[in-house]
mmCIF file of C-alpha atoms and ligand atoms in Angstrom:
data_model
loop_
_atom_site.group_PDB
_atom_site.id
_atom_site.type_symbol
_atom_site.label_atom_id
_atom_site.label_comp_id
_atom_site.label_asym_id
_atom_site.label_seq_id
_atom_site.Cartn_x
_atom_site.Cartn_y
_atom_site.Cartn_z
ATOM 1 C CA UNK L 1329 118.207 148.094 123.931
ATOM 2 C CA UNK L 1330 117.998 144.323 122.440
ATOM 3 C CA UNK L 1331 116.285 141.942 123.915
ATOM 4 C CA UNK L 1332 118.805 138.871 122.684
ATOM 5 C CA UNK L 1333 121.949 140.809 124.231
ATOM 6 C CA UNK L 1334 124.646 142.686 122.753
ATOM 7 C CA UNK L 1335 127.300 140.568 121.762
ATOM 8 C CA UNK L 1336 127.200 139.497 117.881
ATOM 9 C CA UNK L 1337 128.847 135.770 118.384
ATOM 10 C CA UNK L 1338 126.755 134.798 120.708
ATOM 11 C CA UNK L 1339 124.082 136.025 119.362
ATOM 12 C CA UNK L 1340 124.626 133.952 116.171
ATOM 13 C CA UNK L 1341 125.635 130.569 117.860
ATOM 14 C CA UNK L 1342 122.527 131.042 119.736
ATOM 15 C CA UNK L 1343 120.538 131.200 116.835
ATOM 16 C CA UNK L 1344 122.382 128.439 114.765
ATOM 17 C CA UNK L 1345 121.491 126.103 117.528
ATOM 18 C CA UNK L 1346 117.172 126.773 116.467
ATOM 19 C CA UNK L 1347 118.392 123.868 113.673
ATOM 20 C CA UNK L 1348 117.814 120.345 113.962
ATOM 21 C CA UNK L 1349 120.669 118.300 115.086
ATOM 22 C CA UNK L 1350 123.034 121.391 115.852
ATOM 23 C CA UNK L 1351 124.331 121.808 119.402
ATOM 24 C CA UNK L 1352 126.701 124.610 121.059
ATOM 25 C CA UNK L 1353 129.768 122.979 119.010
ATOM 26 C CA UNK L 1354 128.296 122.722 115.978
ATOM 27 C CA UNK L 1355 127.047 125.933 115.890
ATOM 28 C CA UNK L 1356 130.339 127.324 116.927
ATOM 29 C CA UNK L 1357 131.875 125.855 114.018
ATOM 30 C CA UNK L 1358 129.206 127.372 111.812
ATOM 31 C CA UNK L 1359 129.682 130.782 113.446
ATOM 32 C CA UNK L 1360 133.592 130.758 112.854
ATOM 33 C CA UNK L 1361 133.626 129.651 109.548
ATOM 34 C CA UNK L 1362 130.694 132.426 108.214
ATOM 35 C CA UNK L 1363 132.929 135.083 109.877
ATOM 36 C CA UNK L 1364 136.269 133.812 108.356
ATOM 37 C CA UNK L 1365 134.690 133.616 104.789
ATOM 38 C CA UNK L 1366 134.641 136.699 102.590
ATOM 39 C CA UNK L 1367 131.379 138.646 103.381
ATOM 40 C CA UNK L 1368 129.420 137.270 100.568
ATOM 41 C CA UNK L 1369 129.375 133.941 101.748
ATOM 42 C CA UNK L 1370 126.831 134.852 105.041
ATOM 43 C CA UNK L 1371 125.422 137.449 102.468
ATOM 44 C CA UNK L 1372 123.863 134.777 100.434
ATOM 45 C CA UNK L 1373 123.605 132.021 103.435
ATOM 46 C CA UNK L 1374 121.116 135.017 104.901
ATOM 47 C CA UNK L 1375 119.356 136.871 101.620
ATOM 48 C CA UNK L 1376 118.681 133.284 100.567
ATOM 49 C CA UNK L 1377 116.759 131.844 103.759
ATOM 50 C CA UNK L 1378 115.385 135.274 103.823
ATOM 51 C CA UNK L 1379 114.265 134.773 100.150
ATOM 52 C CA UNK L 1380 113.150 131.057 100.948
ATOM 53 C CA UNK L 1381 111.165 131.603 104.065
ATOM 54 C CA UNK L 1382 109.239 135.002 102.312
ATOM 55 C CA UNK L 1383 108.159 132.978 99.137
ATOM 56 C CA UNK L 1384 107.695 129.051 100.429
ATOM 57 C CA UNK L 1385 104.385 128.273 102.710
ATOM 58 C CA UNK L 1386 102.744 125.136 102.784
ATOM 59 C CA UNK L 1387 100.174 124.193 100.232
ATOM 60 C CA UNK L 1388 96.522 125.127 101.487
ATOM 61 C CA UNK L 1389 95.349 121.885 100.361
ATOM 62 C CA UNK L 1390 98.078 119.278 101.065
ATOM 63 C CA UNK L 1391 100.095 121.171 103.606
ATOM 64 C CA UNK L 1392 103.398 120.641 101.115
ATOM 65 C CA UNK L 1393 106.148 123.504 101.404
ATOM 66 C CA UNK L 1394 106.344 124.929 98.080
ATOM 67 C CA UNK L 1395 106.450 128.128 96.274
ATOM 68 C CA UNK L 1396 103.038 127.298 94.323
ATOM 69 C CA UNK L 1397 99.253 127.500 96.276
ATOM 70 C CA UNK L 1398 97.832 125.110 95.564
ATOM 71 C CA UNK L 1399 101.094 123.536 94.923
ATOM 72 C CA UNK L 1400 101.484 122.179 91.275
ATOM 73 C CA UNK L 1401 100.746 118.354 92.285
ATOM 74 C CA UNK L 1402 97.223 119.165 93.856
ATOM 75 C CA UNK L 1403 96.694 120.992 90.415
ATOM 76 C CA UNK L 1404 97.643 118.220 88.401
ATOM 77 C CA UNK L 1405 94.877 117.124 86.001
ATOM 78 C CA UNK L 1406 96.785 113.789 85.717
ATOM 79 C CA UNK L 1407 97.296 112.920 88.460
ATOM 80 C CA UNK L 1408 94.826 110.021 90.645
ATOM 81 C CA UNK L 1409 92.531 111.473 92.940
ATOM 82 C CA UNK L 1410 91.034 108.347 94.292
ATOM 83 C CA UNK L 1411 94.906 107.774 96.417
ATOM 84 C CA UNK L 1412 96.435 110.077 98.755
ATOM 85 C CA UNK L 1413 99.559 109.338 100.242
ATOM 86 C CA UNK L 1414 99.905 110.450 104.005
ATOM 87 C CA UNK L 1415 103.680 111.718 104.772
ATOM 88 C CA UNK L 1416 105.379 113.218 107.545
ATOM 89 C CA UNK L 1417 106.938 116.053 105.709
ATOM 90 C CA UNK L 1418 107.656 117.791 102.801
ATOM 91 C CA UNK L 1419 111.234 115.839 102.546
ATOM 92 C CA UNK L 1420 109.185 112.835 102.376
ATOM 93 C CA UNK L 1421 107.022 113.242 100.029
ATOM 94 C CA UNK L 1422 109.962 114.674 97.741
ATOM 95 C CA UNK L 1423 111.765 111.523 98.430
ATOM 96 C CA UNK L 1424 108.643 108.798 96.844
ATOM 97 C CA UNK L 1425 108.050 111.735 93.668
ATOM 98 C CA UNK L 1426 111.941 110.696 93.017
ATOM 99 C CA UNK L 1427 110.459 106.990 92.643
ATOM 100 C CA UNK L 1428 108.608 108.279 89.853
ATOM 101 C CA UNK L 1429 106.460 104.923 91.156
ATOM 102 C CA UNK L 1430 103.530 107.696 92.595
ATOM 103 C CA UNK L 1431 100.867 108.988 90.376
ATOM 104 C CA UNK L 1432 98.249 109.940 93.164
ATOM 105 C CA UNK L 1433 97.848 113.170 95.536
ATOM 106 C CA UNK L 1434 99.219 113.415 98.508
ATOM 107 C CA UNK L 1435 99.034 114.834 102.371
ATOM 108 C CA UNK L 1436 101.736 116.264 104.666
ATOM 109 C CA UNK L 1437 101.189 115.828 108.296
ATOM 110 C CA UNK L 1438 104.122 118.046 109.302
ATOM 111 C CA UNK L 1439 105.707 115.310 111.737
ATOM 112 C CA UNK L 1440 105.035 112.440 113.657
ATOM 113 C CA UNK L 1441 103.183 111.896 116.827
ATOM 114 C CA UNK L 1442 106.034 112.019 119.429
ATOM 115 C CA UNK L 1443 104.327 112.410 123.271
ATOM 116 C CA UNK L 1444 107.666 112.712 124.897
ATOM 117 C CA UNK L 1445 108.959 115.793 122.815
ATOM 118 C CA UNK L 1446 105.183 117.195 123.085
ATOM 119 C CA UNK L 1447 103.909 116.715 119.672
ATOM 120 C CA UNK L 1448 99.896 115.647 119.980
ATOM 121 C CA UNK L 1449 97.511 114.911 117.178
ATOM 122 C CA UNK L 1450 96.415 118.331 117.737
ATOM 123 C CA UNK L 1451 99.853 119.634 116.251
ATOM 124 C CA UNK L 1452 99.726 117.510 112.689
ATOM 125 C CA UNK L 1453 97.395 118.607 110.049
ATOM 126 C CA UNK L 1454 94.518 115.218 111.019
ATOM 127 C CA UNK L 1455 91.545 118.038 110.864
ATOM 128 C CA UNK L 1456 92.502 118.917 107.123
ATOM 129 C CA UNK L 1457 93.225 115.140 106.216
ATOM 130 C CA UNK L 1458 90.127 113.808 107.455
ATOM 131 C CA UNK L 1459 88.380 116.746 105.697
ATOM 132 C CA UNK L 1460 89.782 115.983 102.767
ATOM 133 C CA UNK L 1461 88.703 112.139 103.286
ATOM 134 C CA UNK L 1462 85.145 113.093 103.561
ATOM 135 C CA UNK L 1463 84.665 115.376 100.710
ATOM 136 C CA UNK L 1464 84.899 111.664 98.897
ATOM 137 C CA UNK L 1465 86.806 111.125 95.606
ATOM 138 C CA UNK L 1466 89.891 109.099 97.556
ATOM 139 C CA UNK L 1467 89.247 105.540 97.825
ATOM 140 C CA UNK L 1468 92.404 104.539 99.021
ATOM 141 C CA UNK L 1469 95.011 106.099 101.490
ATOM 142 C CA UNK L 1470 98.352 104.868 101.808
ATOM 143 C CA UNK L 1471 99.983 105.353 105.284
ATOM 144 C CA UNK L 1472 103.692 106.146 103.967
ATOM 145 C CA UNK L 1473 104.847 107.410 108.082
ATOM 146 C CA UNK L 1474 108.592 106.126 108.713
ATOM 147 C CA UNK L 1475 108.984 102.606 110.178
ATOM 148 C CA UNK L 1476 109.934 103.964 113.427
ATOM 149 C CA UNK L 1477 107.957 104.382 116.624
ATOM 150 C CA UNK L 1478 106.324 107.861 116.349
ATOM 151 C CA UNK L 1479 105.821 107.231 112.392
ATOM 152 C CA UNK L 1480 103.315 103.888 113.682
ATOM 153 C CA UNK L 1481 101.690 105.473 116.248
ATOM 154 C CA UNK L 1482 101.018 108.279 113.784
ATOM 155 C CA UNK L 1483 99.995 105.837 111.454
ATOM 156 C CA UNK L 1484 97.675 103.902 113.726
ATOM 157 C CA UNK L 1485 96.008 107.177 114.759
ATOM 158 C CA UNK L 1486 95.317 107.962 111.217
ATOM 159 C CA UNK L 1487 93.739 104.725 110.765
ATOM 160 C CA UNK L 1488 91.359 104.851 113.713
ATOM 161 C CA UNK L 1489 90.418 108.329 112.598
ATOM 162 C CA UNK L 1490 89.148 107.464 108.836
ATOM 163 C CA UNK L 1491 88.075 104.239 109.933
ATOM 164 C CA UNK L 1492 84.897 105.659 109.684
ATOM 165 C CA UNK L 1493 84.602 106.973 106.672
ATOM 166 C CA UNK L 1494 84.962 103.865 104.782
ATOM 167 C CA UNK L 1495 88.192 104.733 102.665
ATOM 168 C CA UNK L 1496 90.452 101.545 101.910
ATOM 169 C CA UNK L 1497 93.443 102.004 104.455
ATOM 170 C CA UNK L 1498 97.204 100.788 103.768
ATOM 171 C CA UNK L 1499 100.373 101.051 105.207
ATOM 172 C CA UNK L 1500 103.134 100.725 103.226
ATOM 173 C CA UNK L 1501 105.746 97.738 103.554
ATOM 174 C CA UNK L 1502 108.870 97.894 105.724
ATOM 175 C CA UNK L 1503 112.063 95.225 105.505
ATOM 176 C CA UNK L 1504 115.406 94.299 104.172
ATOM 177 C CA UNK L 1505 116.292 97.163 102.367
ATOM 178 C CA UNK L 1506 117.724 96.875 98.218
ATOM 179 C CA UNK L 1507 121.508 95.473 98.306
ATOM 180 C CA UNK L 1508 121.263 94.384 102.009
ATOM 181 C CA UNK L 1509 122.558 91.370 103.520
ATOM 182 C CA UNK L 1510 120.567 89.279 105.457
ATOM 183 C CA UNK L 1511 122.926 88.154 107.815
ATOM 184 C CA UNK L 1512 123.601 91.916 109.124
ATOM 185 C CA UNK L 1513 119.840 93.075 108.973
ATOM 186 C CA UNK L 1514 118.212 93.088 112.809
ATOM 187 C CA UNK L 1515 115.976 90.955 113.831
ATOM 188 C CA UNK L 1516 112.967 93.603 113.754
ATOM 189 C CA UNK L 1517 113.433 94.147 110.381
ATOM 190 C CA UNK L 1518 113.980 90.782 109.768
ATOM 191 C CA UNK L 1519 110.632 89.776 111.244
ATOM 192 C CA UNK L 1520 108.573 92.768 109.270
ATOM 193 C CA UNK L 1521 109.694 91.533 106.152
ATOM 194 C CA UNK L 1522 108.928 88.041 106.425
ATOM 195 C CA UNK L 1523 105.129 88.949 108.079
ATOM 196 C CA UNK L 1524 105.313 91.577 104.972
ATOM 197 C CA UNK L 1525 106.124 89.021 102.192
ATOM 198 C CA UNK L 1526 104.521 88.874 98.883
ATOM 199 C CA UNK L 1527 103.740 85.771 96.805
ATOM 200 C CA UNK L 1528 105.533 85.366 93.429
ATOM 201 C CA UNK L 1529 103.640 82.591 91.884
ATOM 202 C CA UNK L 1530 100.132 80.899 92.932
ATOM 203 C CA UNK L 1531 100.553 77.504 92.012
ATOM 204 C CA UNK L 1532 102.278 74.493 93.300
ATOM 205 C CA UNK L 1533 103.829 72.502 90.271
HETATM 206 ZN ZN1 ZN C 2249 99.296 120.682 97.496
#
């Protein structure tokens, strides 16, 4: 007998709908298009998540989901280990290596402190990053949580937790973003970037 019922379609939309942003139509669609594509199509959609989820874990030191543990950018020998940049996720911290801008370690908290869909302190990786903190070598950590609300509460947690242990704390900026126009940017990003603005030359002529 099978404890998620016998019929194969529902079976399948019901498990489609375990991903993020996917709801009963959605994963309808999903369903009916894998079964009107030739076999191989759900064949690889299935050997490679298999594949993904049997080899990928998250980095024993930084909590980053890759293949490699340690993964190869807490190995680095060249890389700074007096910054760590906290992210939410994995996607994240992909997203500022793309900058190429980065040249220090980093930590994944795997999400954001969200009290209304349950997710405590207790459920990020704090107890490994203020570990890490104490051992000693970073002098500076960069708060790099999104700009939204459960990325600054996250963000303001993390700072009254290493308080304490004396490491430089920063959080990086927020504003208008590249190409933008002023005149359609809202008013709370608006005011960040002008309480966020840097200097471009010290003197008065
Ligand atoms: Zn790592």
């Amino acid at each position: 007998m099978k404890a998620s019922g016998d019929d194969p379609l529902s079976n399948l939309i019901r498990a489609l709908r375990h991903l993020p942003g996917v709801g009963e139509k959605t994963a309808t669609r999903f369903a009916f298009f894998l079964l009107r594509e030739p076999p191989s199509v759900a064949n690889d959609v299935a050997a490679a998540l298999a594949d993904a989820r049997a080899r990928i874990a998250p980095c024993e030191r930084c909590g980053h989901l890759t293949e490699r543990n340690p993964c190869t950018i807490c190995v680095s020998p060249t890389r700074d280990d007096a910054t760590l940049c906290v992210v939410e996720t994995s996607q994240d911290l992909l997203a500022i290596e793309r900058t190429g801008a980065y040249r220090g370690r980093y930590h994944v908290l795997h999400g954001a402190i969200a009290p209304v869909d349950g997710v405590g302190p207790e459920d990020l990786t704090f107890g490994a990053l203020l570990a890490r903190v104490k051992e000693g070598s970073i002098r500076e950590m960069i708060l790099a949580t999104s700009p939204s609300v459960e990325g600054e509460a996250t963000a303001l947690y993390a700072e009254r937790l290493l308080a304490p242990t004396g490491v430089a704390i920063s959080r990086i900026a927020s504003g208008v973003p590249v190409g933008a126009s002023l005149e359609y940017t809202d008013p709370t990003t608006l005011e960040q970037s002008l309480a966020a603005r840097t200097r471009r030359s010290s003197d008065r002529r």
